[in-house]
mmCIF file of C-alpha atoms in Angstrom:
data_model
loop_
_atom_site.group_PDB
_atom_site.id
_atom_site.type_symbol
_atom_site.label_atom_id
_atom_site.label_comp_id
_atom_site.label_asym_id
_atom_site.label_seq_id
_atom_site.Cartn_x
_atom_site.Cartn_y
_atom_site.Cartn_z
ATOM 1 C CA PHE A 1 74.657 47.040 67.893
ATOM 2 C CA ALA A 2 74.758 50.134 70.123
ATOM 3 C CA HIS A 3 75.273 52.521 67.228
ATOM 4 C CA PRO A 4 74.633 56.095 68.439
ATOM 5 C CA GLY A 5 72.270 56.640 65.514
ATOM 6 C CA SER A 6 70.055 53.734 66.519
ATOM 7 C CA PRO A 7 66.672 54.538 68.094
ATOM 8 C CA HIS A 8 66.732 51.708 70.664
ATOM 9 C CA GLU A 9 67.810 52.058 74.304
ATOM 10 C CA LEU A 10 71.448 51.056 73.817
ATOM 11 C CA GLY A 11 71.783 53.311 70.769
ATOM 12 C CA LEU A 12 70.314 56.259 72.663
ATOM 13 C CA ARG A 13 72.716 55.632 75.549
ATOM 14 C CA ALA A 14 75.651 55.459 73.123
ATOM 15 C CA ALA A 15 74.519 58.793 71.632
ATOM 16 C CA GLU A 16 74.479 60.359 75.118
ATOM 17 C CA LEU A 17 77.985 59.062 75.851
ATOM 18 C CA LEU A 18 79.263 60.344 72.522
ATOM 19 C CA LYS A 19 77.743 63.761 73.147
ATOM 20 C CA ALA A 20 79.349 63.901 76.609
ATOM 21 C CA ALA A 21 82.733 62.875 75.183
ATOM 22 C CA ARG A 22 82.457 65.563 72.479
ATOM 23 C CA ARG A 23 81.736 68.196 75.167
ATOM 24 C CA GLN A 24 84.706 67.041 77.262
ATOM 25 C CA VAL A 25 87.114 67.106 74.333
ATOM 26 C CA ALA A 26 85.816 70.515 73.234
ATOM 27 C CA GLU A 27 86.376 71.875 76.734
ATOM 28 C CA LEU A 28 89.916 70.445 76.805
ATOM 29 C CA LEU A 29 90.714 72.030 73.421
ATOM 30 C CA GLY A 30 88.908 75.312 74.028
ATOM 31 C CA VAL A 31 86.596 74.887 71.046
ATOM 32 C CA GLU A 32 82.888 74.355 70.483
ATOM 33 C CA PRO A 33 81.503 70.788 70.611
ATOM 34 C CA GLU A 34 80.353 71.126 66.988
ATOM 35 C CA GLU A 35 83.997 71.563 65.983
ATOM 36 C CA VAL A 36 85.031 68.150 67.351
ATOM 37 C CA PHE A 37 85.061 65.165 65.005
ATOM 38 C CA PHE A 38 86.057 61.676 66.067
ATOM 39 C CA THR A 39 88.007 59.323 63.821
ATOM 40 C CA ASN A 40 89.699 55.963 64.277
ATOM 41 C CA GLY A 41 92.997 57.696 64.944
ATOM 42 C CA ALA A 42 95.520 60.289 63.809
ATOM 43 C CA THR A 43 96.289 58.612 60.493
ATOM 44 C CA GLU A 44 92.642 58.700 59.450
ATOM 45 C CA ALA A 45 92.213 62.248 60.768
ATOM 46 C CA ASN A 46 95.242 63.560 58.871
ATOM 47 C CA ALA A 47 94.168 61.874 55.627
ATOM 48 C CA ALA A 48 90.663 63.303 55.992
ATOM 49 C CA VAL A 49 92.045 66.825 56.452
ATOM 50 C CA PHE A 50 94.337 66.718 53.423
ATOM 51 C CA LEU A 51 91.961 65.021 51.042
ATOM 52 C CA GLY A 52 89.041 67.170 52.204
ATOM 53 C CA ALA A 53 90.994 70.431 52.047
ATOM 54 C CA ALA A 54 92.337 69.550 48.608
ATOM 55 C CA SER A 55 88.879 68.787 47.267
ATOM 56 C CA SER A 56 87.696 72.239 48.316
ATOM 57 C CA ALA A 57 90.853 74.181 47.394
ATOM 58 C CA PRO A 58 90.033 77.410 45.584
ATOM 59 C CA GLU A 59 90.603 77.496 41.846
ATOM 60 C CA GLY A 60 94.248 78.090 41.005
ATOM 61 C CA ARG A 61 95.458 77.431 44.535
ATOM 62 C CA ARG A 62 97.133 74.024 44.631
ATOM 63 C CA HIS A 63 100.114 74.651 46.900
ATOM 64 C CA ILE A 64 100.682 73.170 50.358
ATOM 65 C CA VAL A 65 103.481 74.017 52.796
ATOM 66 C CA THR A 66 104.583 71.373 55.279
ATOM 67 C CA THR A 67 107.791 70.205 56.910
ATOM 68 C CA ALA A 68 110.424 67.686 55.943
ATOM 69 C CA VAL A 69 110.037 65.980 59.349
ATOM 70 C CA GLU A 70 106.334 65.144 59.348
ATOM 71 C CA HIS A 71 104.862 61.799 60.359
ATOM 72 C CA PRO A 72 104.095 59.353 57.510
ATOM 73 C CA SER A 73 100.368 59.902 58.170
ATOM 74 C CA VAL A 74 100.941 63.430 56.815
ATOM 75 C CA LEU A 75 103.581 62.704 54.183
ATOM 76 C CA GLU A 76 101.697 59.865 52.480
ATOM 77 C CA PRO A 77 98.461 61.793 51.727
ATOM 78 C CA LEU A 78 100.588 64.718 50.549
ATOM 79 C CA ALA A 79 102.496 62.443 48.167
ATOM 80 C CA ARG A 80 99.136 61.273 46.828
ATOM 81 C CA LEU A 81 98.101 64.888 46.273
ATOM 82 C CA GLU A 82 101.379 65.613 44.483
ATOM 83 C CA ARG A 83 100.612 62.789 42.066
ATOM 84 C CA ARG A 84 97.274 64.551 41.428
ATOM 85 C CA GLY A 85 99.012 67.803 40.480
ATOM 86 C CA PHE A 86 99.286 69.623 43.796
ATOM 87 C CA ARG A 87 102.606 71.241 44.665
ATOM 88 C CA VAL A 88 104.059 70.655 48.128
ATOM 89 C CA THR A 89 106.933 72.577 49.697
ATOM 90 C CA TYR A 90 108.800 70.694 52.438
ATOM 91 C CA VAL A 91 110.474 73.102 54.883
ATOM 92 C CA ALA A 92 113.560 71.717 56.628
ATOM 93 C CA PRO A 93 114.193 72.249 60.339
ATOM 94 C CA ASP A 94 117.313 73.933 61.709
ATOM 95 C CA ARG A 95 120.311 71.953 63.003
ATOM 96 C CA SER A 96 118.562 71.285 66.314
ATOM 97 C CA GLY A 97 115.602 69.732 64.489
ATOM 98 C CA THR A 98 113.237 72.618 65.192
ATOM 99 C CA LEU A 99 111.393 74.602 62.563
ATOM 100 C CA ARG A 100 111.716 78.335 62.304
ATOM 101 C CA ALA A 101 108.393 80.072 61.793
ATOM 102 C CA ARG A 102 109.970 82.522 59.362
ATOM 103 C CA ASP A 103 111.058 79.636 57.116
ATOM 104 C CA VAL A 104 107.544 78.193 57.030
ATOM 105 C CA LEU A 105 105.998 81.589 56.330
ATOM 106 C CA ALA A 106 108.605 82.385 53.638
ATOM 107 C CA ALA A 107 107.494 79.263 51.751
ATOM 108 C CA LEU A 108 103.984 80.656 51.207
ATOM 109 C CA THR A 109 102.984 81.715 47.705
ATOM 110 C CA PRO A 110 99.779 83.249 46.350
ATOM 111 C CA GLU A 111 98.745 79.674 45.411
ATOM 112 C CA THR A 112 99.111 78.314 48.983
ATOM 113 C CA PHE A 113 95.853 77.123 50.515
ATOM 114 C CA LEU A 114 97.144 74.917 53.356
ATOM 115 C CA VAL A 115 100.012 74.842 55.852
ATOM 116 C CA SER A 116 100.656 71.713 57.923
ATOM 117 C CA VAL A 117 103.097 71.578 60.831
ATOM 118 C CA MET A 118 103.355 69.002 63.596
ATOM 119 C CA TYR A 119 103.392 70.482 67.098
ATOM 120 C CA VAL A 120 105.895 68.008 68.603
ATOM 121 C CA ASN A 121 108.139 65.769 66.521
ATOM 122 C CA HIS A 122 107.390 62.135 67.329
ATOM 123 C CA GLU A 123 111.061 61.079 67.103
ATOM 124 C CA THR A 124 113.136 64.018 68.344
ATOM 125 C CA GLY A 125 110.729 65.690 70.755
ATOM 126 C CA SER A 126 111.299 69.082 69.078
ATOM 127 C CA ILE A 127 108.484 71.517 69.780
ATOM 128 C CA HIS A 128 107.627 73.608 66.750
ATOM 129 C CA PRO A 129 106.496 77.279 66.919
ATOM 130 C CA ILE A 130 102.858 76.790 65.949
ATOM 131 C CA GLU A 131 101.675 79.967 67.694
ATOM 132 C CA GLU A 132 104.220 82.057 65.812
ATOM 133 C CA ILE A 133 103.292 80.379 62.515
ATOM 134 C CA GLY A 134 99.597 80.912 63.260
ATOM 135 C CA ALA A 135 100.275 84.592 64.013
ATOM 136 C CA GLY A 136 101.964 84.941 60.626
ATOM 137 C CA LEU A 137 99.017 83.250 58.939
ATOM 138 C CA ARG A 138 96.608 85.859 60.331
ATOM 139 C CA GLU A 139 97.723 88.027 57.417
ATOM 140 C CA ARG A 140 96.667 85.208 55.076
ATOM 141 C CA PRO A 141 93.072 84.396 56.099
ATOM 142 C CA ASN A 142 92.531 82.211 53.008
ATOM 143 C CA VAL A 143 95.319 79.833 54.045
ATOM 144 C CA ARG A 144 94.175 77.017 56.355
ATOM 145 C CA PHE A 145 96.422 75.746 59.157
ATOM 146 C CA HIS A 146 96.654 72.057 60.088
ATOM 147 C CA VAL A 147 98.567 70.951 63.184
ATOM 148 C CA ASP A 148 99.199 67.302 64.001
ATOM 149 C CA ALA A 149 99.257 67.595 67.799
ATOM 150 C CA VAL A 150 99.038 63.899 68.710
ATOM 151 C CA GLN A 151 102.389 63.851 70.501
ATOM 152 C CA ALA A 152 101.562 67.053 72.389
ATOM 153 C CA ALA A 153 97.969 66.387 73.413
ATOM 154 C CA ALA A 154 98.623 64.969 76.868
ATOM 155 C CA VAL A 155 101.737 67.022 77.604
ATOM 156 C CA LEU A 156 101.404 70.583 76.294
ATOM 157 C CA PRO A 157 98.567 73.071 76.125
ATOM 158 C CA LEU A 158 96.908 73.095 72.719
ATOM 159 C CA PRO A 159 96.504 76.746 71.690
ATOM 160 C CA ILE A 160 93.835 76.116 69.054
ATOM 161 C CA ARG A 161 92.473 79.686 68.958
ATOM 162 C CA ALA A 162 95.723 81.503 69.800
ATOM 163 C CA ALA A 163 97.592 79.681 67.041
ATOM 164 C CA ARG A 164 94.725 80.108 64.549
ATOM 165 C CA ILE A 165 94.544 76.367 63.946
ATOM 166 C CA ASP A 166 91.817 75.235 61.547
ATOM 167 C CA TYR A 167 92.388 71.457 61.684
#
């Protein structure tokens, strides 16, 4: 009943609170408030990224690079995209469970339009080299970079701009 789009007093107050929350999150992430979108949670956010990015993938570019150790909220939408004809490369981590940036970047092809790498593995605690991957993607400005940073958000700095993260 206090929907932020409602014109009554409670709706207007909800809109103010939402705007303040968006500013706070933007400040925490080092981005603009207009770049912050709220969802029900990480699963919904990840699905929205993959399905949205796939629907706007450039013609002839249907390849996604991700890791073999992603959370199911990443793997399940990618499996759905594979059934729709997209090709997904799953990069394996090294023996310690950590990804090597060079392995992720080596998996890119001219058809790649999206790379997705979790920042911190939810089971092992491995921290993946997202800044190094992002640096390598600077040479590929048409490739978008998605980072699931849920496990890192309260613990590590989130280098959104430095790592060239799009989602």
